[in-house]
PDB file of C-alpha atoms and ligand atoms in Angstrom:
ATOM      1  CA  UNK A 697       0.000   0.000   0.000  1.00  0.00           C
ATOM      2  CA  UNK A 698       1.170   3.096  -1.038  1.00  0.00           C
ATOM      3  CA  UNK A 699       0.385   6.343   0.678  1.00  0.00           C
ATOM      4  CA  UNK A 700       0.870  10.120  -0.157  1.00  0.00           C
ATOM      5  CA  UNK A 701       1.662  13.004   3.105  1.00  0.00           C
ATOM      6  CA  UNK A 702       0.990  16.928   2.256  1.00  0.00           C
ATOM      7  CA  UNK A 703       2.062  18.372   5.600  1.00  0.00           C
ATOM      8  CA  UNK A 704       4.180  21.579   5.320  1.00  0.00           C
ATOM      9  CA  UNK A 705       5.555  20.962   8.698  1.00  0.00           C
ATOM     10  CA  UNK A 706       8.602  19.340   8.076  1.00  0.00           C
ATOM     11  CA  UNK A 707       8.904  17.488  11.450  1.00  0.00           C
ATOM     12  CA  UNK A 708       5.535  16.038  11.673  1.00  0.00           C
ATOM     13  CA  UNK A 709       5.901  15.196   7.992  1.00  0.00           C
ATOM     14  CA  UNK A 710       8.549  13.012   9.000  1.00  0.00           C
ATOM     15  CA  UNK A 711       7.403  11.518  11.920  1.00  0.00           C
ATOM     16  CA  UNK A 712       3.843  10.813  10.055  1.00  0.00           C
ATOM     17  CA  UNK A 713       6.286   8.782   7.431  1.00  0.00           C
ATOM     18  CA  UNK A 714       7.987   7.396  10.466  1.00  0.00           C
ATOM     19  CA  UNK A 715       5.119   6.070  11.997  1.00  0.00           C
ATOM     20  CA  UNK A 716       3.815   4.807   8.702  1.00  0.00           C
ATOM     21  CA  UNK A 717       6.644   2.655   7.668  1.00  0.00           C
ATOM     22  CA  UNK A 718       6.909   1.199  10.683  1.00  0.00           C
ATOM     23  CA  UNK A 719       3.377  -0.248  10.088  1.00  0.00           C
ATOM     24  CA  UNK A 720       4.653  -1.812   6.307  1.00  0.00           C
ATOM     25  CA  UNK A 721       3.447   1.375   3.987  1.00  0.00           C
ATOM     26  CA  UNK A 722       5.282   2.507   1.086  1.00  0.00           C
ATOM     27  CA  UNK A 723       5.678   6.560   1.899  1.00  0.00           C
ATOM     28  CA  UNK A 724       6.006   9.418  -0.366  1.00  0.00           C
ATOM     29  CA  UNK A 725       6.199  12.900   1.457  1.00  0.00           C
ATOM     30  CA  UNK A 726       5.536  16.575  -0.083  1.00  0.00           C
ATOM     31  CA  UNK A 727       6.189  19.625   2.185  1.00  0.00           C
ATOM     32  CA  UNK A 728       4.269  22.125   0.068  1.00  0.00           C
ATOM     33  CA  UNK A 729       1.275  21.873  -2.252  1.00  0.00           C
ATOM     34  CA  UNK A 730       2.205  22.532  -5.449  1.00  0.00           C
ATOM     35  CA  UNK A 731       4.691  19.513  -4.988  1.00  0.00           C
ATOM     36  CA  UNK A 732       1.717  17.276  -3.069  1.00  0.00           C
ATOM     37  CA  UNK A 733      -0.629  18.419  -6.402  1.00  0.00           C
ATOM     38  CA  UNK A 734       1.933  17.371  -9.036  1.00  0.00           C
ATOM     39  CA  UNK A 735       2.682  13.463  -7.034  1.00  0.00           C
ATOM     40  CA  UNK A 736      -0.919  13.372  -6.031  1.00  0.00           C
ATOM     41  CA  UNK A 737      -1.189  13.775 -10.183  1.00  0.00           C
ATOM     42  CA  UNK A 738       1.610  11.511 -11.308  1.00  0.00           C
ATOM     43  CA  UNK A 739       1.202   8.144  -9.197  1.00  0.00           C
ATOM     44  CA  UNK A 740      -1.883   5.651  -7.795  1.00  0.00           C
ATOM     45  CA  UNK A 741      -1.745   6.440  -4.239  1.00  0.00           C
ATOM     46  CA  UNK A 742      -3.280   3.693  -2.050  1.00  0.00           C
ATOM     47  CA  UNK A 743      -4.177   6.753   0.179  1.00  0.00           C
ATOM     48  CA  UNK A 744      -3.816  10.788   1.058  1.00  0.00           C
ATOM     49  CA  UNK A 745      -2.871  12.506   4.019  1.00  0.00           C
ATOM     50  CA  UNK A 746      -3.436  15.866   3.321  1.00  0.00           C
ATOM     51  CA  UNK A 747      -2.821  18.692   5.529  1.00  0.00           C
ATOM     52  CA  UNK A 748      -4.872  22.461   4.543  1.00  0.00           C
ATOM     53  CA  UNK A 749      -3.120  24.809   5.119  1.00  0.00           C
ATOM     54  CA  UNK A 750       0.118  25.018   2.555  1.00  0.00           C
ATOM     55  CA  UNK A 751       2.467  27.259   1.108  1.00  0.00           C
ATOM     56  CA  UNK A 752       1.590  26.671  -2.796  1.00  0.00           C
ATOM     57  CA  UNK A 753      -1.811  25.039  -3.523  1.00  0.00           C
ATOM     58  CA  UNK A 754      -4.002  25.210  -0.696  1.00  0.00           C
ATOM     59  CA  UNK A 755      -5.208  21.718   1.028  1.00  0.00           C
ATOM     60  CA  UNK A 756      -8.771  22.303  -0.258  1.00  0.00           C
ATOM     61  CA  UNK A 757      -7.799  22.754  -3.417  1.00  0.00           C
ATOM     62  CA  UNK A 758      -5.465  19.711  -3.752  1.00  0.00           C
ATOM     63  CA  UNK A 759      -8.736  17.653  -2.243  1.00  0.00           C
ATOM     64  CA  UNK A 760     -10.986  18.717  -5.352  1.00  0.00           C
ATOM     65  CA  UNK A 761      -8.631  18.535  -8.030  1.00  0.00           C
ATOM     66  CA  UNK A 762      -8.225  14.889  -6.749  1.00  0.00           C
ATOM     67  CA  UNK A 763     -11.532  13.873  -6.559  1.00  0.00           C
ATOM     68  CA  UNK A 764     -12.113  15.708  -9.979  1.00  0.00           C
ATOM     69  CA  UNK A 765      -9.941  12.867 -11.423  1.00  0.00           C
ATOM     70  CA  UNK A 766      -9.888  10.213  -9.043  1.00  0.00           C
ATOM     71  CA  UNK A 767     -13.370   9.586  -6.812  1.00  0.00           C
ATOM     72  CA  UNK A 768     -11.791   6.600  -4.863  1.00  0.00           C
ATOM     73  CA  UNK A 769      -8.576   7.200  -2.933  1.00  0.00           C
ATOM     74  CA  UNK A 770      -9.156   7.705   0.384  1.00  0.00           C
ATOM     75  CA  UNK A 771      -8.312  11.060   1.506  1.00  0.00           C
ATOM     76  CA  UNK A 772      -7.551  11.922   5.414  1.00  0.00           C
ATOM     77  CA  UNK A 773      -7.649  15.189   5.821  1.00  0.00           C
ATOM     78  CA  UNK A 774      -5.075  17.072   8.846  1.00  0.00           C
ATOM     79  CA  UNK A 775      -5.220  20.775  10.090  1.00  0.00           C
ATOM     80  CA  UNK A 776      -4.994  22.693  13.202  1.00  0.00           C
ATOM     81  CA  UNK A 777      -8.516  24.193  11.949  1.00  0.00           C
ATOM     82  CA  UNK A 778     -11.173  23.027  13.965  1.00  0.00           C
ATOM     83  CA  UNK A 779     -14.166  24.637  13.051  1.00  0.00           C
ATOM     84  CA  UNK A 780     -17.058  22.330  12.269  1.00  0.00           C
ATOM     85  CA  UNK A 781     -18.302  24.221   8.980  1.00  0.00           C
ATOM     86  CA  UNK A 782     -14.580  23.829   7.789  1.00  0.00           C
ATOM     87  CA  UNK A 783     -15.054  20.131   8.326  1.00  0.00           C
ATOM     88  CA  UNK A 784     -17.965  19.710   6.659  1.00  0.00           C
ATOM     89  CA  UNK A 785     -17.204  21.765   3.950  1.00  0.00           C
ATOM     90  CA  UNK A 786     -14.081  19.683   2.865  1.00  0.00           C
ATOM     91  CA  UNK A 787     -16.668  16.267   3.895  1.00  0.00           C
ATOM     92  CA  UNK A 788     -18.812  18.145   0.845  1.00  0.00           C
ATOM     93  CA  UNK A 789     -15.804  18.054  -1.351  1.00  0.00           C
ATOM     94  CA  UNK A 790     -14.599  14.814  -0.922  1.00  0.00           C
ATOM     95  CA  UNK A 791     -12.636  13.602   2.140  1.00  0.00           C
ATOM     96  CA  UNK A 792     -13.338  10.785   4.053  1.00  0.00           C
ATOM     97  CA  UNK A 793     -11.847  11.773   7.505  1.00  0.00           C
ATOM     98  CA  UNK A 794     -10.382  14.175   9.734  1.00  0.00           C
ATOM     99  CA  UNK A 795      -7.599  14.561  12.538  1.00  0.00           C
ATOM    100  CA  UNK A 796      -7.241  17.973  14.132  1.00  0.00           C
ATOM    101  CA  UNK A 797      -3.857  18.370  15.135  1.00  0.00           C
ATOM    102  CA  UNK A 798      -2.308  17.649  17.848  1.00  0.00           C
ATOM    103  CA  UNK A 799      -3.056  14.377  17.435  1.00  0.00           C
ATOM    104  CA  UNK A 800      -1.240  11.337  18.668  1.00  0.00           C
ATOM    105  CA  UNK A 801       0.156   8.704  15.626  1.00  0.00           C
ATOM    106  CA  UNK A 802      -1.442   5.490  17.060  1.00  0.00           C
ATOM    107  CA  UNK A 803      -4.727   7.345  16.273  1.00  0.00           C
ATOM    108  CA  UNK A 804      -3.552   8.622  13.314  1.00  0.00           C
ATOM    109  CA  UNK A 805      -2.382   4.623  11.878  1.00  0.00           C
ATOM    110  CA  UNK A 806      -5.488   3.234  13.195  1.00  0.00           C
ATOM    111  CA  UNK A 807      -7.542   5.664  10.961  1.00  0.00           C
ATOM    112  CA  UNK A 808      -5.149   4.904   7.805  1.00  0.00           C
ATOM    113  CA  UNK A 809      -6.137   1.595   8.507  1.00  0.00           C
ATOM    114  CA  UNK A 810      -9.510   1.827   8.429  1.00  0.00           C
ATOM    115  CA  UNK A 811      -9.769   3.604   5.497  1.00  0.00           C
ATOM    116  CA  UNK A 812      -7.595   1.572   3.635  1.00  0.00           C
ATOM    117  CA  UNK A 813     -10.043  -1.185   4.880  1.00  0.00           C
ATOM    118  CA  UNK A 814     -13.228  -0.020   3.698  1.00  0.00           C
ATOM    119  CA  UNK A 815     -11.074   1.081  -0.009  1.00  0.00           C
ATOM    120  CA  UNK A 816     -11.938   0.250  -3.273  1.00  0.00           C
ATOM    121  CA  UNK A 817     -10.566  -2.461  -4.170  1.00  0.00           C
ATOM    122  CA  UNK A 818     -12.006  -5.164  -1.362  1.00  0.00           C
ATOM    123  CA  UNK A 819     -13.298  -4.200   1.971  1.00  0.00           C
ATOM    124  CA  UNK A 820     -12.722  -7.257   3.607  1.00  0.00           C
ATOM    125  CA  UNK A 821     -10.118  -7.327   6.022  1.00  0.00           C
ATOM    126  CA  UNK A 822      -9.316 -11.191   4.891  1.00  0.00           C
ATOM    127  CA  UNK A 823      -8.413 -11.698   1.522  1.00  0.00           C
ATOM    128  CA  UNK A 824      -9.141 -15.007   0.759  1.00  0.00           C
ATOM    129  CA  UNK A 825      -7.216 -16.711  -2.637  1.00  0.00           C
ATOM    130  CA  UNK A 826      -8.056 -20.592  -2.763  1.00  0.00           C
ATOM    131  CA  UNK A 827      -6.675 -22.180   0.232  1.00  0.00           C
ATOM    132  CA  UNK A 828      -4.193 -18.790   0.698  1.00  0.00           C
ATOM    133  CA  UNK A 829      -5.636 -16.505   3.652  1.00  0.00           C
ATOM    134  CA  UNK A 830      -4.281 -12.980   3.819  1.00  0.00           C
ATOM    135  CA  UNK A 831      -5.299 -10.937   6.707  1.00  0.00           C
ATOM    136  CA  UNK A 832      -4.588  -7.079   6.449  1.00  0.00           C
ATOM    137  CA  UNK A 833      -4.965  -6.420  10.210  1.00  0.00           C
ATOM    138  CA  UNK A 834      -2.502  -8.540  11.720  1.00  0.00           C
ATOM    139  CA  UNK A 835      -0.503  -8.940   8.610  1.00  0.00           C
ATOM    140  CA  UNK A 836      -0.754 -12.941   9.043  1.00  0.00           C
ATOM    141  CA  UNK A 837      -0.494 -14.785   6.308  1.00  0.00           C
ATOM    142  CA  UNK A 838      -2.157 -18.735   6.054  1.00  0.00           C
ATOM    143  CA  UNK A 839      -2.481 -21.224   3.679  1.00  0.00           C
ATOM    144  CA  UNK A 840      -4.055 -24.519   3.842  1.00  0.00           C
ATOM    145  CA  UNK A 841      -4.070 -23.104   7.556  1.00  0.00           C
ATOM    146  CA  UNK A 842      -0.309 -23.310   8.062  1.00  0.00           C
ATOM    147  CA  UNK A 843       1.204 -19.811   9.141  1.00  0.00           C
ATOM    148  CA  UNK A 844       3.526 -18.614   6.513  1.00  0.00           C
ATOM    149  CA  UNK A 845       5.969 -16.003   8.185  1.00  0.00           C
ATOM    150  CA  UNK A 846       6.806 -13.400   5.368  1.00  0.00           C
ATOM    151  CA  UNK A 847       9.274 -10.376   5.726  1.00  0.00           C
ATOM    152  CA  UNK A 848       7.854  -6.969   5.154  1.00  0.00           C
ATOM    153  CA  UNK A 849       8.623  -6.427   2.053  1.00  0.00           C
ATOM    154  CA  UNK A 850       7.335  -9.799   1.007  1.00  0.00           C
ATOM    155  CA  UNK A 851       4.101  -9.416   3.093  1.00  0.00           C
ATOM    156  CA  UNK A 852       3.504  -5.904   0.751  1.00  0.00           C
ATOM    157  CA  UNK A 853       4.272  -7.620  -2.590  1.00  0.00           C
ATOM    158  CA  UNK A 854       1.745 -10.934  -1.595  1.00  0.00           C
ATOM    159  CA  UNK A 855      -1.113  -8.389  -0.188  1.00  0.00           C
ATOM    160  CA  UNK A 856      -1.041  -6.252  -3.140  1.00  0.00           C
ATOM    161  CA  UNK A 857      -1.023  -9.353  -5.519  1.00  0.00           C
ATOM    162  CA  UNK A 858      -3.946 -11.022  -3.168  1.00  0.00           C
ATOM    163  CA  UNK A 859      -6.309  -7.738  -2.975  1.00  0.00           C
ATOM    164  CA  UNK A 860      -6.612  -8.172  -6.953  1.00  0.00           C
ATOM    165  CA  UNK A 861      -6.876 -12.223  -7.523  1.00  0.00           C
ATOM    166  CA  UNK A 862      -6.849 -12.804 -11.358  1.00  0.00           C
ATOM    167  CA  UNK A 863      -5.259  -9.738 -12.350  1.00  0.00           C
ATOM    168  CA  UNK A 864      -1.790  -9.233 -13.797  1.00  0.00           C
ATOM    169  CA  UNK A 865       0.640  -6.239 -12.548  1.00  0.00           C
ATOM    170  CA  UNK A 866       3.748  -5.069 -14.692  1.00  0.00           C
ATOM    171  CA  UNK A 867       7.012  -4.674 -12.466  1.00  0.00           C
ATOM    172  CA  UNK A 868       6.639  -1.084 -12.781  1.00  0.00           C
ATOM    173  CA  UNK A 869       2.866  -0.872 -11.169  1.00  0.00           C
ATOM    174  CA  UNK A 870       4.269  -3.645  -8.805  1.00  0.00           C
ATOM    175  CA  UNK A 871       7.242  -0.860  -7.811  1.00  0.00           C
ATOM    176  CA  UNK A 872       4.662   1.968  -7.813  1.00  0.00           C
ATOM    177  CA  UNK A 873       2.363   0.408  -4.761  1.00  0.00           C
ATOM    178  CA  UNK A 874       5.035  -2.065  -2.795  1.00  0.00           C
ATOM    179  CA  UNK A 875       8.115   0.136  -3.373  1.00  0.00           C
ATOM    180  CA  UNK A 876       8.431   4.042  -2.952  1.00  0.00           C
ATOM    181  CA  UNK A 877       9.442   7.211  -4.431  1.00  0.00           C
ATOM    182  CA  UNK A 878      13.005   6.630  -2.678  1.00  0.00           C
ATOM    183  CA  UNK A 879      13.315   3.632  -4.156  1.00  0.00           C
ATOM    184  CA  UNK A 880      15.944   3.784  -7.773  1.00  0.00           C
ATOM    185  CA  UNK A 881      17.057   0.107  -8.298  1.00  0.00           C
ATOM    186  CA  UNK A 882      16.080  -2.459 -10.928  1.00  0.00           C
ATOM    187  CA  UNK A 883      13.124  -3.562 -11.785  1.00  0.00           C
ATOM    188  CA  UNK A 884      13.923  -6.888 -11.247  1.00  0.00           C
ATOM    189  CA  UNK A 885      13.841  -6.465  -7.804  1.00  0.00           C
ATOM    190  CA  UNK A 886      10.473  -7.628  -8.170  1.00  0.00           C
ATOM    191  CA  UNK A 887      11.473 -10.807  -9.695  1.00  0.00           C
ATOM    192  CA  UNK A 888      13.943 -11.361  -6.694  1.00  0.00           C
ATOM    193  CA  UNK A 889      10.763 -11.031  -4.442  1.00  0.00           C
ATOM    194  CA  UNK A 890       8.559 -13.085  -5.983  1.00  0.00           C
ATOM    195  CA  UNK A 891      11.209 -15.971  -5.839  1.00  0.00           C
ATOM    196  CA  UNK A 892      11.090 -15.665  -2.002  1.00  0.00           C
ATOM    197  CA  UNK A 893       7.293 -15.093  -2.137  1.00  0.00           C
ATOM    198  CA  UNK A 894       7.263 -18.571  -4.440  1.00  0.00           C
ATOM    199  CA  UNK A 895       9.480 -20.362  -1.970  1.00  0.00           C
ATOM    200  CA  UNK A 896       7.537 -20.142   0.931  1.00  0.00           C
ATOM    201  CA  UNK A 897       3.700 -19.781  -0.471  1.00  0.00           C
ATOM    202  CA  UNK A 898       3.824 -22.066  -3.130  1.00  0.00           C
ATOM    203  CA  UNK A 899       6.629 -24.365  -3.059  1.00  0.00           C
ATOM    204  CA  UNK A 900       5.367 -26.558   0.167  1.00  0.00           C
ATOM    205  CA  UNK A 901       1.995 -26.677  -1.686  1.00  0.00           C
ATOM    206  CA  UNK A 902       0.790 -28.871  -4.421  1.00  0.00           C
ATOM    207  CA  UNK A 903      -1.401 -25.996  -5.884  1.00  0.00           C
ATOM    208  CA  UNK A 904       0.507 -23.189  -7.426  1.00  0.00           C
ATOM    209  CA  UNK A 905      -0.826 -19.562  -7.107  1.00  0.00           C
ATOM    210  CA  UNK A 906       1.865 -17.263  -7.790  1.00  0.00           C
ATOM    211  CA  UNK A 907       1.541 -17.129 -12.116  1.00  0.00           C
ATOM    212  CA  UNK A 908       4.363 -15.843 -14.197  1.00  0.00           C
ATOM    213  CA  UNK A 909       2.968 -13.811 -17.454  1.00  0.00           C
ATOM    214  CA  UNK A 910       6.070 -13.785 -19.850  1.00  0.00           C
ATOM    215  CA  UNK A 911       6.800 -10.159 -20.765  1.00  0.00           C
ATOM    216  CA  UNK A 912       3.658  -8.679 -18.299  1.00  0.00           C
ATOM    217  CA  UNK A 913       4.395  -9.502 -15.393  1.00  0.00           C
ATOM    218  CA  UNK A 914       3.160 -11.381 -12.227  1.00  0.00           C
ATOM    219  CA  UNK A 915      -0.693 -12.410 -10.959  1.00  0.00           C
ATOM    220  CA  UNK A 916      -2.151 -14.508  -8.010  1.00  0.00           C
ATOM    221  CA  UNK A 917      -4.870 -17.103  -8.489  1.00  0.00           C
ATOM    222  CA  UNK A 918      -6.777 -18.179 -11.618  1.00  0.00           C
ATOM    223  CA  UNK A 919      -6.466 -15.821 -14.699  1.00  0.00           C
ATOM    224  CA  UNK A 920      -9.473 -13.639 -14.814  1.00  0.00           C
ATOM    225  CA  UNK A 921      -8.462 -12.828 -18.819  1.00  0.00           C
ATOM    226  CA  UNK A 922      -7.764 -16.434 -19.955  1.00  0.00           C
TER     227      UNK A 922
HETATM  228 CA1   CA B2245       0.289  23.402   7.457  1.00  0.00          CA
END
């Protein structure tokens, strides 16, 4: 999952990203609005934290040239502003929660979390891919109902992959929501993590659900296109 931060404070930029990663998201940070408008623009964020007030594009502005474009990706919206109309105002225009500041980061990762849950892809908490079981709140992973311990980065790739069963991701788009903005290797990165993901999800089983597309890219579960 890959989320977006608009906060002009630097500090509590960070620490949002801190507190982020530490829960397995991929983070991209912007520290003024015109730089939070063009990323919010150029990549498929999983999620937005957007902060209102900002040197460059304003907050509210960001939040309806998004939705203008994009009705789906949840948007949390952060500000010192309190005032109720304010609230329901930017409610009106398309966000789908608020956190005055101060506000203290478990609160703010719980809410992520729900609103990643309820997102549009699936809003099950359990993805469920044959006999594979993928829970997104405890990050355990089952199959057959044998616990398969996975390392972050692996537990990313395989929830990504599971959320969509059938459909097939390029490297790139693979990158783009496991990965982040930081990250500059090789694309076959990917192809390094699927091996481990293959090793310990499919290789003890007689069923195979990690698919190979030659020259796409990589899918979990039956083909929905075949
Ligand atoms: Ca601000």
């Amino acid at each position: 999952m890959r989320i977006l931060i608009v906060e002009d404070e630097k500090k509590l930029c960070e620490l949002i990203a801190r507190a982020l990663k530490a829960e397995r998201f991929a983070v991209d940070e912007a520290t003024d609005g015109n730089q939070g408008g063009l990323l919010a623009d150029s990549y498929e964020y999983d999620l937005i934290i957007l902060d209102l007030m900002l040197p460059g594009m304003g907050g509210a502005e960001i939040l309806r040239r998004i939705r203008l474009k994009n009705q789906q990706v949840p948007i949390l919206i952060l500000t010192a502003q309190d005032a109720t109309d304010e609230k329901v105002r930017n409610f009106e225009a398309g966000a789908d929660d608020y956190l005055t500041k101060p506000f203290a980061f478990a609160e703010l990762v719980i809410r992520v979390k729900a609103l990643l849950r309820r997102g549009p892809v699936t809003r099950a908490s359990v993805l469920r891919v044959g006999d594979l079981e993928v829970d997104r709140l405890s990050q355990h992973v089952k199959r057959a109902g044998k616990k398969i311990e996975l390392t972050p980065k692996e537990y990313a790739l395989l929830e990504y992959l599971a959320a969509n069963p059938g459909r097939v991701f390029s490297r790139t788009m693979i990158i783009e929501h496991v990965w982040d903005q930081s990250f500059e290797g090789l694309t076959n990165i990917v192809d390094v993590y699927v091996r481990h993901l293959r090793s310990k999800v499919d290789d003890p089983f007689p069923t195979k659900l990690i698919r190979t597309v030659r020259g796409v890219g990589y899918g979990l579960g039956e083909s929905v296109d075949s």
